[in-house]
Short mmCIF file of C-alpha atoms in Angstrom, two decimals:
data_model
loop_
_atom_site.label_atom_id
_atom_site.label_comp_id
_atom_site.label_asym_id
_atom_site.label_seq_id
_atom_site.Cartn_x
_atom_site.Cartn_y
_atom_site.Cartn_z
CA MET A 42 123.34 158.06 58.60
CA ALA A 43 119.68 158.76 57.19
CA GLU A 44 116.78 159.60 58.62
CA TYR A 45 113.27 158.67 57.33
CA ARG A 46 109.56 159.08 58.44
CA LEU A 47 107.53 155.93 57.22
CA LYS A 48 104.28 155.53 56.66
CA LEU A 49 102.66 152.12 58.15
CA PRO A 50 102.36 149.80 56.21
CA VAL A 51 105.53 149.70 54.37
CA THR A 52 106.25 149.05 50.65
CA GLU A 53 109.09 146.47 50.09
CA GLU A 54 110.39 149.08 48.23
CA GLU A 55 110.67 151.62 51.04
CA ILE A 56 112.50 148.92 53.53
CA ARG A 57 115.16 147.90 50.82
CA ARG A 58 116.70 151.05 50.43
CA LEU A 59 117.37 151.08 54.42
CA ARG A 60 120.91 150.44 55.91
CA VAL A 61 122.03 150.08 59.02
CA GLY A 62 122.73 153.11 60.67
CA ASP A 63 119.89 154.68 59.87
CA VAL A 64 117.17 156.37 61.64
CA ILE A 65 113.60 156.38 61.37
CA TYR A 66 110.44 157.49 62.69
CA LEU A 67 107.18 155.54 62.15
CA THR A 68 103.42 156.30 61.32
CA GLY A 69 100.34 154.06 61.83
CA LYS A 70 99.51 150.81 63.05
CA LEU A 71 102.21 148.92 64.98
CA MET A 72 101.46 145.54 66.87
CA THR A 73 103.33 144.14 69.91
CA ALA A 74 104.36 140.98 70.45
CA ARG A 75 106.90 139.24 72.39
CA ASP A 76 107.34 135.04 73.35
CA GLN A 77 104.28 134.25 73.59
CA ALA A 78 102.38 135.67 70.92
CA HIS A 79 104.80 135.13 69.07
CA ARG A 80 104.31 131.44 70.06
CA ARG A 81 100.56 131.63 68.98
CA ALA A 82 101.04 132.91 65.94
CA LEU A 83 103.05 130.58 64.45
CA GLU A 84 100.97 127.71 65.82
CA LEU A 85 98.15 129.93 63.78
CA LEU A 86 99.94 129.82 60.90
CA ARG A 87 101.17 126.30 60.92
CA LYS A 88 97.21 124.73 60.96
CA GLY A 89 96.15 127.53 58.54
CA GLU A 90 94.28 129.41 60.02
CA LYS A 91 93.99 133.56 60.09
CA LEU A 92 95.51 135.25 62.97
CA PRO A 93 93.32 138.42 64.53
CA VAL A 94 95.69 141.08 63.01
CA ASP A 95 97.00 141.71 59.75
CA PHE A 96 101.38 142.03 60.03
CA LYS A 97 101.56 142.46 56.30
CA GLY A 98 103.79 145.52 55.59
CA GLY A 99 103.53 146.20 58.90
CA ALA A 100 105.58 146.66 62.23
CA VAL A 101 106.29 144.18 65.01
CA TYR A 102 107.39 145.71 68.42
CA HIS A 103 108.54 143.60 71.09
CA CYS A 104 107.08 145.20 73.98
CA GLY A 105 104.87 144.35 77.15
CA PRO A 106 103.82 148.35 77.93
CA VAL A 107 101.96 149.24 81.29
CA VAL A 108 98.23 150.25 80.63
CA ARG A 109 95.22 151.21 82.60
CA LYS A 110 91.89 150.26 81.86
CA LEU A 111 90.14 153.48 82.10
CA PRO A 112 86.44 153.72 83.13
CA ASP A 113 84.84 154.23 79.52
CA GLY A 114 86.64 150.26 78.39
CA THR A 115 89.36 152.22 76.66
CA TRP A 116 93.20 151.37 77.27
CA GLN A 117 95.27 154.08 78.30
CA VAL A 118 99.45 153.44 77.99
CA ILE A 119 100.91 154.20 80.59
CA ALA A 120 104.29 152.90 79.54
CA ALA A 121 105.89 151.10 76.36
CA GLY A 122 109.48 150.87 75.57
CA PRO A 123 111.36 147.72 74.30
CA THR A 124 112.01 144.27 75.61
CA THR A 125 114.69 142.24 75.00
CA SER A 126 115.15 140.80 71.59
CA THR A 127 116.83 137.91 71.94
CA ARG A 128 114.05 135.66 73.67
CA MET A 129 112.32 136.28 69.93
CA GLU A 130 115.33 134.92 67.91
CA ALA A 131 113.99 131.10 67.37
CA LEU A 132 110.79 132.20 66.21
CA GLU A 133 111.59 135.66 64.13
CA ALA A 134 112.46 133.99 61.08
CA ASP A 135 109.36 132.05 60.87
CA PHE A 136 107.26 134.61 62.06
CA ILE A 137 108.55 137.33 58.90
CA ALA A 138 108.06 134.42 56.65
CA GLY A 139 104.51 133.69 57.95
CA THR A 140 103.16 137.12 58.17
CA GLY A 141 105.17 139.35 56.01
CA VAL A 142 106.09 141.97 58.95
CA ARG A 143 108.41 144.21 57.56
CA ILE A 144 109.57 145.43 60.53
CA ILE A 145 110.81 144.55 63.53
CA ILE A 146 111.35 146.90 67.04
CA GLY A 147 112.97 145.71 69.92
CA LYS A 148 116.18 146.16 71.78
CA GLY A 149 119.79 144.73 72.11
CA GLY A 150 119.87 143.42 68.63
CA MET A 151 119.25 139.86 66.93
CA GLY A 152 120.82 137.01 65.82
CA ARG A 153 121.88 135.63 61.85
CA LYS A 154 118.42 133.52 61.41
CA THR A 155 116.79 136.93 61.53
CA ALA A 156 119.01 138.28 59.48
CA GLU A 157 118.67 135.63 56.87
CA ALA A 158 115.39 135.98 56.76
CA ALA A 159 115.26 140.24 56.53
CA LYS A 160 117.50 139.64 52.97
CA LYS A 161 115.44 137.33 51.66
CA TYR A 162 111.44 138.69 52.61
CA GLY A 163 112.67 142.43 52.75
CA ALA A 164 112.65 143.58 56.38
CA VAL A 165 114.93 145.23 58.62
CA TYR A 166 115.53 145.17 62.65
CA ALA A 167 114.76 148.94 64.24
CA VAL A 168 116.11 149.06 67.62
CA PHE A 169 114.10 151.77 70.16
CA THR A 170 116.26 153.39 73.16
CA GLY A 171 115.64 150.59 75.76
CA GLY A 172 114.04 152.12 79.03
CA ALA A 173 112.86 155.13 76.93
CA ALA A 174 108.85 153.77 77.86
CA ILE A 175 107.96 156.93 78.24
CA LEU A 176 109.19 158.66 74.92
CA ALA A 177 107.19 155.73 73.18
CA ALA A 178 103.73 156.21 75.12
CA ARG A 179 103.54 159.84 73.88
CA ALA A 180 103.99 158.51 69.98
CA ILE A 181 101.10 156.10 71.24
CA LYS A 182 97.86 158.24 70.33
CA ARG A 183 95.45 155.39 70.91
CA VAL A 184 95.28 151.82 71.43
CA ALA A 185 93.08 150.64 68.37
CA GLU A 186 92.40 147.44 69.48
CA VAL A 187 94.34 144.54 71.85
CA HIS A 188 94.08 140.41 71.26
CA TRP A 189 95.45 137.55 73.25
CA LEU A 190 94.40 139.32 76.39
CA ASP A 191 94.36 135.58 78.12
CA LEU A 192 98.58 135.49 77.98
CA GLY A 193 98.57 138.18 80.79
CA ILE A 194 98.78 142.66 79.62
CA PRO A 195 102.52 142.41 78.61
CA GLU A 196 102.59 139.12 75.82
CA ALA A 197 98.81 140.20 75.02
CA ILE A 198 98.93 141.64 71.05
CA TRP A 199 98.02 145.70 71.34
CA VAL A 200 97.49 147.59 68.18
CA PHE A 201 98.77 151.11 68.69
CA GLU A 202 98.24 154.16 66.89
CA VAL A 203 101.01 156.08 66.54
CA GLU A 204 102.47 158.98 65.24
CA ASP A 205 106.51 160.23 64.32
CA PHE A 206 107.24 156.36 66.64
CA GLY A 207 111.51 156.71 66.66
CA PRO A 208 113.77 157.07 66.67
CA LEU A 209 114.76 153.67 65.60
CA VAL A 210 117.91 153.06 64.59
CA VAL A 211 118.12 150.34 61.88
CA THR A 212 121.39 147.86 62.80
CA ILE A 213 119.97 144.87 60.55
CA ASP A 214 119.01 145.92 56.38
CA THR A 215 118.62 143.74 53.67
CA THR A 216 121.90 143.03 52.63
CA GLY A 217 122.52 140.94 55.27
CA ARG A 218 124.78 143.17 57.38
CA ASN A 219 123.79 143.13 60.94
CA LEU A 220 125.30 146.45 63.21
CA TYR A 221 124.87 145.03 66.80
CA GLU A 222 127.62 141.76 65.33
CA GLU A 223 129.97 144.18 63.70
CA LEU A 224 130.43 146.47 66.58
CA MET A 225 130.42 143.47 69.04
CA GLY A 226 133.17 141.40 66.80
CA GLU A 227 135.21 145.27 66.86
CA VAL A 228 134.05 144.82 71.74
CA GLU A 229 136.28 141.26 71.25
CA LYS A 230 139.07 142.88 70.01
CA ARG A 231 139.14 145.30 72.91
CA LEU A 232 138.49 142.51 75.33
CA LYS A 233 141.09 140.16 73.70
CA GLU A 234 143.90 143.36 74.27
CA GLN A 235 142.72 144.46 77.77
CA LEU A 236 143.09 140.45 78.54
CA ALA A 237 146.44 140.29 77.42
CA GLU A 238 147.63 143.62 78.91
CA LEU A 239 146.40 142.13 82.33
CA GLY A 240 148.65 139.11 81.42
CA TYR A 241 146.34 136.33 79.95
CA GLU A 242 146.83 134.32 77.07
CA VAL A 243 144.34 134.96 74.72
CA MET B 24 120.42 136.48 141.74
CA ILE B 25 118.23 138.34 139.13
CA ILE B 26 119.41 141.46 137.54
CA ILE B 27 116.30 143.50 136.34
CA ASN B 28 117.98 145.71 133.49
CA ILE B 29 115.10 148.65 132.61
CA ASN B 30 116.55 151.42 130.51
CA TYR B 31 114.08 153.98 131.73
CA TYR B 32 114.99 156.79 129.39
CA SER B 33 114.69 154.74 126.19
CA LEU B 34 111.05 154.17 127.75
CA LEU B 35 110.16 157.50 128.88
CA LYS B 36 111.41 158.53 124.73
CA ALA B 37 109.03 156.00 123.04
CA ARG B 38 106.30 157.36 125.07
CA ARG B 39 106.56 161.03 123.71
CA ALA B 40 107.90 159.76 120.46
CA LYS B 41 103.47 157.60 120.34
CA ALA B 42 102.45 161.11 121.89
CA ARG B 43 103.98 163.21 119.03
CA LEU B 44 102.91 160.33 116.62
CA ARG B 45 99.08 160.80 117.95
CA ALA B 46 99.47 164.71 117.97
CA MET B 47 100.19 164.90 114.09
CA GLY B 48 97.16 161.99 113.62
CA THR B 49 99.12 159.30 112.88
CA ASP B 50 101.42 156.04 114.05
CA LEU B 51 104.68 154.84 113.50
CA GLU B 52 103.04 152.03 110.75
CA SER B 53 100.88 154.33 108.78
CA LEU B 54 103.83 156.18 108.82
CA VAL B 55 106.81 153.43 107.41
CA LEU B 56 104.23 152.93 105.34
CA ARG B 57 103.34 156.02 103.73
CA THR B 58 107.41 156.10 103.40
CA ALA B 59 107.85 153.41 101.64
CA LYS B 60 105.32 153.73 98.80
CA ASN B 61 106.25 157.61 98.57
CA LEU B 62 110.12 155.91 97.99
CA ILE B 63 108.62 152.87 95.19
CA ALA B 64 107.24 155.89 93.18
CA ALA B 65 109.67 158.10 93.15
CA ALA B 66 112.16 155.85 92.40
CA VAL B 67 109.89 154.60 90.01
CA THR B 68 109.52 158.27 88.43
CA ARG B 69 112.79 160.07 89.39
CA ILE B 70 116.20 158.45 88.14
CA PRO B 71 118.47 160.60 91.19
CA ASP B 72 120.48 163.23 90.61
CA ASP B 73 123.50 161.82 90.19
CA VAL B 74 122.53 158.85 87.80
CA VAL B 75 121.32 162.41 85.69
CA ASP B 76 124.19 164.77 85.73
CA ALA B 77 126.45 161.59 84.92
CA LEU B 78 124.05 160.91 81.72
CA ARG B 79 124.48 164.57 81.03
CA LYS B 80 128.22 164.34 81.20
CA ALA B 81 128.98 161.60 78.89
CA MET B 82 126.28 163.18 76.69
CA LYS B 83 128.45 166.02 76.20
CA ARG B 84 131.47 163.81 76.09
CA GLU B 85 130.03 161.37 73.38
CA THR B 86 130.98 161.95 69.54
CA ASN B 87 129.46 159.06 67.59
CA PRO B 88 126.27 160.23 66.36
CA LEU B 89 124.17 157.51 67.15
CA ALA B 90 125.18 157.11 70.47
CA LYS B 91 124.09 160.68 71.07
CA LYS B 92 120.97 160.33 69.28
CA GLN B 93 121.00 157.04 72.55
CA LEU B 94 121.78 159.38 75.21
CA GLU B 95 119.53 162.20 74.21
CA ALA B 96 116.56 160.27 73.88
CA ILE B 97 117.15 158.71 77.40
CA LEU B 98 117.61 162.38 78.86
CA ARG B 99 114.12 163.30 77.30
CA ASN B 100 112.70 160.34 78.66
CA ILE B 101 113.74 160.84 82.54
CA ASP B 102 112.69 164.85 81.87
CA LEU B 103 109.05 162.99 80.38
CA ALA B 104 108.85 160.87 83.49
CA ALA B 105 109.05 163.60 85.85
CA SER B 106 107.32 165.58 85.24
CA THR B 107 104.13 163.46 84.02
CA ARG B 108 104.74 161.43 86.95
CA GLY B 109 105.55 158.30 84.83
CA PRO B 110 106.99 155.33 85.12
CA VAL B 111 110.97 156.00 83.57
CA CYS B 112 110.86 152.50 81.88
CA GLN B 113 107.77 149.81 81.26
CA ASP B 114 110.06 147.27 83.37
CA THR B 115 109.04 148.92 87.10
CA GLY B 116 111.14 145.73 88.49
CA MET B 117 111.93 143.60 90.61
CA MET B 118 110.96 145.17 94.53
CA ILE B 119 114.61 145.22 96.41
CA PHE B 120 114.64 146.89 100.09
CA PHE B 121 117.64 147.11 102.62
CA LEU B 122 116.74 147.86 105.75
CA GLU B 123 119.18 149.26 108.41
CA VAL B 124 117.08 148.67 111.66
CA GLY B 125 118.26 150.60 114.55
CA GLU B 126 117.70 148.61 117.58
CA ASP B 127 115.53 150.74 119.41
CA PHE B 128 113.31 151.13 116.24
CA PRO B 129 110.01 149.95 117.04
CA LEU B 130 107.45 147.72 114.38
CA LYS B 131 110.88 145.66 113.95
CA ALA B 132 108.95 142.03 113.12
CA ARG B 133 106.09 144.21 111.68
CA LEU B 134 108.43 145.79 108.39
CA SER B 135 107.81 143.01 106.43
CA ASP B 136 104.08 143.12 106.69
CA ILE B 137 104.38 146.79 105.95
CA LEU B 138 107.30 146.19 102.90
CA VAL B 139 104.26 143.75 101.55
CA ARG B 140 101.15 146.20 101.75
CA ALA B 141 103.36 149.35 100.41
CA VAL B 142 104.56 147.28 97.66
CA ARG B 143 100.84 145.99 96.97
CA GLU B 144 99.24 149.74 96.97
CA ALA B 145 102.23 151.32 94.37
CA THR B 146 101.85 148.38 92.01
CA GLN B 147 97.78 149.67 92.12
CA GLU B 148 98.67 153.55 92.11
CA VAL B 149 101.82 154.52 90.97
CA PRO B 150 100.93 151.97 88.56
CA LEU B 151 103.40 149.44 88.27
CA ARG B 152 103.72 146.67 85.76
CA PRO B 153 103.38 143.37 87.90
CA ASN B 154 106.26 141.97 87.89
CA ALA B 155 106.18 138.99 90.49
CA ILE B 156 105.79 135.59 88.66
CA ASP B 157 105.76 132.12 90.65
CA PRO B 158 108.68 130.02 88.70
CA VAL B 159 106.40 126.45 89.94
CA ARG B 160 103.32 127.29 88.15
CA ASN B 161 104.20 129.86 86.16
CA LYS B 162 101.29 132.35 86.82
CA ASN B 163 101.62 136.31 87.95
CA SER B 164 100.66 136.88 91.42
CA GLY B 165 99.71 140.47 89.75
CA ASP B 166 100.42 142.86 92.56
CA ASN B 167 104.31 142.55 92.44
CA THR B 168 104.34 140.43 95.59
CA GLY B 169 104.76 136.92 96.60
CA ARG B 170 107.26 134.13 98.32
CA TYR B 171 110.48 136.22 99.16
CA MET B 172 109.15 139.49 97.01
CA PRO B 173 110.22 142.00 97.85
CA TRP B 174 113.04 140.87 98.52
CA ILE B 175 114.69 142.61 101.66
CA GLY B 176 117.88 142.57 103.11
CA TRP B 177 118.37 143.08 106.90
CA GLU B 178 121.14 145.36 109.35
CA ILE B 179 120.14 145.33 113.02
CA VAL B 180 122.36 148.91 113.83
CA PRO B 181 122.49 151.39 117.01
CA GLY B 182 119.51 153.70 117.54
CA ASP B 183 116.39 154.10 116.89
CA LYS B 184 116.41 154.73 113.66
CA LEU B 185 114.85 153.19 110.27
CA LYS B 186 116.76 153.04 107.02
CA ILE B 187 114.59 152.04 104.42
CA ALA B 188 117.08 151.98 100.88
CA PHE B 189 114.76 150.39 98.17
CA MET B 190 115.42 149.38 94.57
CA ALA B 191 113.42 148.65 91.20
CA LYS B 192 115.94 146.02 89.31
CA GLY B 193 115.21 145.62 85.57
CA GLY B 194 115.43 142.22 84.72
CA GLY B 195 116.79 143.03 81.13
CA SER B 196 120.37 144.40 83.77
CA GLU B 197 119.45 141.74 85.72
CA TYR B 198 120.66 139.01 83.67
CA PRO B 199 123.53 139.34 82.67
CA SER B 200 124.38 138.15 87.12
CA THR B 201 127.37 136.62 87.62
CA LEU B 202 128.99 135.21 90.14
CA VAL B 203 132.38 132.80 89.31
CA MET B 204 134.55 131.15 91.66
CA ILE B 205 138.38 131.76 90.73
CA PRO B 206 140.78 130.43 91.70
CA PRO B 207 142.02 132.27 95.01
CA ALA B 208 145.68 132.46 93.36
CA GLU B 209 144.41 134.76 90.12
CA GLY B 210 143.48 137.37 92.95
CA LEU B 211 142.45 141.06 92.12
CA ARG B 212 143.76 140.49 88.32
CA GLY B 213 141.17 137.52 88.05
CA VAL B 214 138.21 139.90 89.39
CA LYS B 215 138.99 141.94 86.28
CA ARG B 216 138.69 139.34 84.03
CA VAL B 217 134.90 138.47 85.44
CA VAL B 218 133.99 141.69 85.25
CA LEU B 219 135.25 142.44 81.68
CA GLU B 220 133.87 139.20 80.63
CA THR B 221 130.70 140.19 82.18
CA ILE B 222 130.18 143.54 80.35
CA PHE B 223 131.47 142.17 77.05
CA LYS B 224 128.93 138.99 77.14
CA ALA B 225 125.64 141.01 78.20
CA GLY B 226 126.70 143.81 75.12
CA PRO B 227 124.07 145.88 74.37
CA LYS B 228 121.18 143.44 76.17
CA PRO B 229 121.17 145.09 79.64
CA CYS B 230 120.50 148.99 78.57
CA PRO B 231 123.93 150.35 78.60
CA PRO B 232 125.73 153.01 79.88
CA VAL B 233 125.67 150.87 83.26
CA VAL B 234 126.11 150.95 86.52
CA VAL B 235 128.28 147.96 87.29
CA GLY B 236 128.26 146.25 91.03
CA VAL B 237 131.31 144.37 92.26
CA GLY B 238 131.85 142.27 95.18
CA PHE B 239 134.26 139.62 96.54
CA ALA B 240 134.39 137.66 99.44
CA GLY B 241 135.12 133.29 100.37
CA ALA B 242 131.17 132.67 100.21
CA SER B 243 129.20 133.32 96.71
CA ASP B 244 126.38 134.42 98.53
CA ALA B 245 128.20 136.80 100.18
CA ALA B 246 129.83 138.05 96.36
CA LEU B 247 126.32 138.90 95.00
CA LYS B 248 125.25 140.76 98.04
CA LEU B 249 128.07 143.45 98.64
CA ALA B 250 127.50 143.52 94.53
CA LYS B 251 123.97 144.55 94.52
CA LYS B 252 124.13 147.08 97.81
CA ALA B 253 126.82 148.41 96.34
CA LEU B 254 124.82 149.78 93.46
CA LEU B 255 122.82 152.03 95.97
CA ARG B 256 125.79 154.08 96.67
CA PRO B 257 125.78 157.21 94.55
CA ILE B 258 127.79 157.47 91.04
CA GLY B 259 131.12 159.10 91.67
CA GLU B 260 131.82 158.32 95.13
CA ARG B 261 134.97 156.26 95.82
CA HIS B 262 135.35 153.57 98.12
CA PRO B 263 137.46 154.65 101.39
CA GLU B 264 140.04 152.08 101.22
CA PRO B 265 142.56 153.45 98.36
CA GLU B 266 143.50 150.23 96.58
CA ILE B 267 139.80 149.40 96.64
CA ALA B 268 138.93 152.90 94.96
CA ALA B 269 142.11 152.37 92.65
CA LEU B 270 140.34 149.43 91.43
CA GLU B 271 137.01 150.94 91.16
CA GLU B 272 138.51 153.54 88.57
CA GLU B 273 140.41 151.12 87.13
CA LEU B 274 137.56 149.31 86.29
CA LEU B 275 134.98 152.25 85.06
CA GLU B 276 138.10 153.29 82.73
CA ARG B 277 138.67 149.12 81.11
CA ILE B 278 135.04 148.72 81.18
CA ASN B 279 134.60 151.85 78.60
CA LYS B 280 137.63 151.59 76.33
CA LEU B 281 135.49 148.12 75.48
CA GLY B 282 133.22 151.06 73.02
CA ILE B 283 130.04 148.75 74.04
CA GLY B 284 128.71 152.70 74.25
CA PRO B 285 124.86 153.86 75.06
CA HIS B 286 122.42 151.03 74.09
CA GLY B 287 125.16 148.94 72.03
CA PHE B 288 126.04 151.72 69.43
CA GLY B 289 129.91 152.54 70.17
CA GLY B 290 130.99 155.61 72.53
CA PHE B 291 132.88 156.13 75.02
CA THR B 292 130.46 155.08 77.96
CA THR B 293 129.26 151.86 78.22
CA ALA B 294 128.80 152.07 82.13
CA LEU B 295 128.63 154.90 84.38
CA ASP B 296 130.41 154.20 87.29
CA VAL B 297 132.07 150.50 88.93
CA LYS B 298 131.52 149.96 92.29
CA VAL B 299 133.25 147.56 94.72
CA ASP B 300 132.91 145.99 97.76
CA TYR B 301 135.00 143.07 99.57
CA GLY B 302 134.61 140.64 102.42
CA TYR B 303 137.50 138.35 103.71
CA ARG B 304 137.87 135.12 101.75
CA HIS B 305 138.94 131.76 102.82
CA PRO B 306 141.90 130.18 102.12
CA ALA B 307 140.93 128.44 99.19
CA SER B 308 137.50 129.93 97.92
CA PHE B 309 137.53 133.46 95.96
CA ALA B 310 134.31 134.07 94.63
CA VAL B 311 133.82 136.96 91.92
CA GLY B 312 130.17 138.63 91.98
CA VAL B 313 128.92 140.95 89.28
CA THR B 314 125.44 142.75 88.95
CA VAL B 315 124.88 145.56 86.47
CA ALA B 316 121.96 148.52 87.15
CA CYS B 317 120.76 149.55 83.16
CA TRP B 318 121.43 153.47 82.64
CA ALA B 319 117.18 153.60 84.24
CA MET B 320 118.61 153.21 87.82
CA ARG B 321 115.64 153.19 90.08
CA ARG B 322 117.02 153.97 93.90
CA SER B 323 115.60 156.00 96.95
CA THR B 324 116.49 156.31 100.13
CA ALA B 325 114.77 157.53 103.33
CA VAL B 326 115.33 157.62 107.25
CA VAL B 327 112.44 157.06 109.45
CA SER B 328 113.41 157.77 113.06
CA ALA B 329 111.13 156.44 116.26
CA ASP B 330 109.96 160.33 116.80
CA GLY B 331 107.76 160.08 113.91
CA SER B 332 110.36 162.43 111.70
CA VAL B 333 111.10 161.17 107.90
CA GLU B 334 114.60 162.45 105.74
CA TYR B 335 114.39 161.58 102.43
CA LEU B 336 117.78 160.93 100.92
CA THR B 337 118.20 160.41 97.48
CA HIS B 338 114.99 162.28 96.28
CA LYS B 339 115.00 165.67 98.46
CA TYR B 340 112.55 167.56 97.37
CA LEU B 341 109.85 164.70 99.29
CA ASN B 342 111.31 166.69 102.03
CA GLU B 343 108.83 169.25 101.35
CA GLU B 344 105.89 167.64 100.16
CA VAL B 345 105.20 165.85 103.35
#
């Protein structure tokens, strides 16, 4: 378990060096996107159109923040923890391929399709502590841009300027490893042991 | 023969209470509204002491460095939320109330409207994330209210007090909720199986360490209702019946043996506690309900008396602020 402080955007080399269990902290521009933003982005890319923000070498954060609009028109981020990433599983591989994003941040882990894309294109999936929304908001220094507000506040693309955003634990790296899948394999063995103890055939 | 039964004593008491409230420059309706708003704000910004203590103990016990890192972030986040009065999690949850209404408490038919207003105003003032969505037209109401939202549970009890328990229930931890109709012959063994399978399937998704509510009864809705209400009991408190207390302890031990750990990074703490309740079943029906609360266990309780006094039971510092 190594710790890295990375500046966004990152290079492929920096990302390929990371291994599952490593802890990273990010500084630079971070973009949020949930289900609907992923869907719209993929549609635009299919049509060959440009996205309002450049994800190349960047980080996408599965997050629907609580924000407040201040009288001067700027946005204040009140709380911004991660949302469950499995909802984006069907879309993330294409999103990585289409945008060149290198860090995917969320909670709860992602599946095989994302892990394969991460290996192929040089990306990692990292977990921010679920529910630690104020901790996340503290690392967000400014809202630089917001796009697609018509999708609603949680589903819009928010561009946050962040400083030492973390701790983020890498659970999918570029070697094909998926830490959650490995751990849940162990957990399944223990579940079977316990069910056997209770007299069930497993 | 017509018997007219007027309880002069309670009439007199009600009149005195009204006079007292008038002297305080308020009325009972405003007081219930203010209390409900305070409960919402307190729940989403301050994790109750019993939960924080359990998380601190878990932090001391864990040896796995990734599990420790998660608990460290959780505890720091709890402190920051309390000191800045910001919501602990950006998912400020579904609004759920459990009411115990004294038969002599006035306003009984007004309570539902008052709570809706409390939710609406708290959404603006705390602020809360608008989480109430019309599932038919897929439209967010924008203020956390709508058909059956907030969700209110009612119980009529003797006396002239109103007990309001509030829970802000996160969406991620509501997802693994389970109802299984087990073969009655499977008995308590089946309850254990359903709980373990539910927690396994949920894995890291409901933000462990979690608190697990378990209910079993003959009727399916009763099982889930009992499970949800059991989550209101403080961490560490055991069910008064020794068999159920033992079942709670066994389930806690078994869940933690699964080793999912804080946010699924392994370790000893998958659940902080397990709360069980039950109702009688039908010869052919045995319903098991399981509900899960994330570590950000947002609940708060207060008692409003008809005479205008308010006592906060979970967030005691509010008793001094009022």
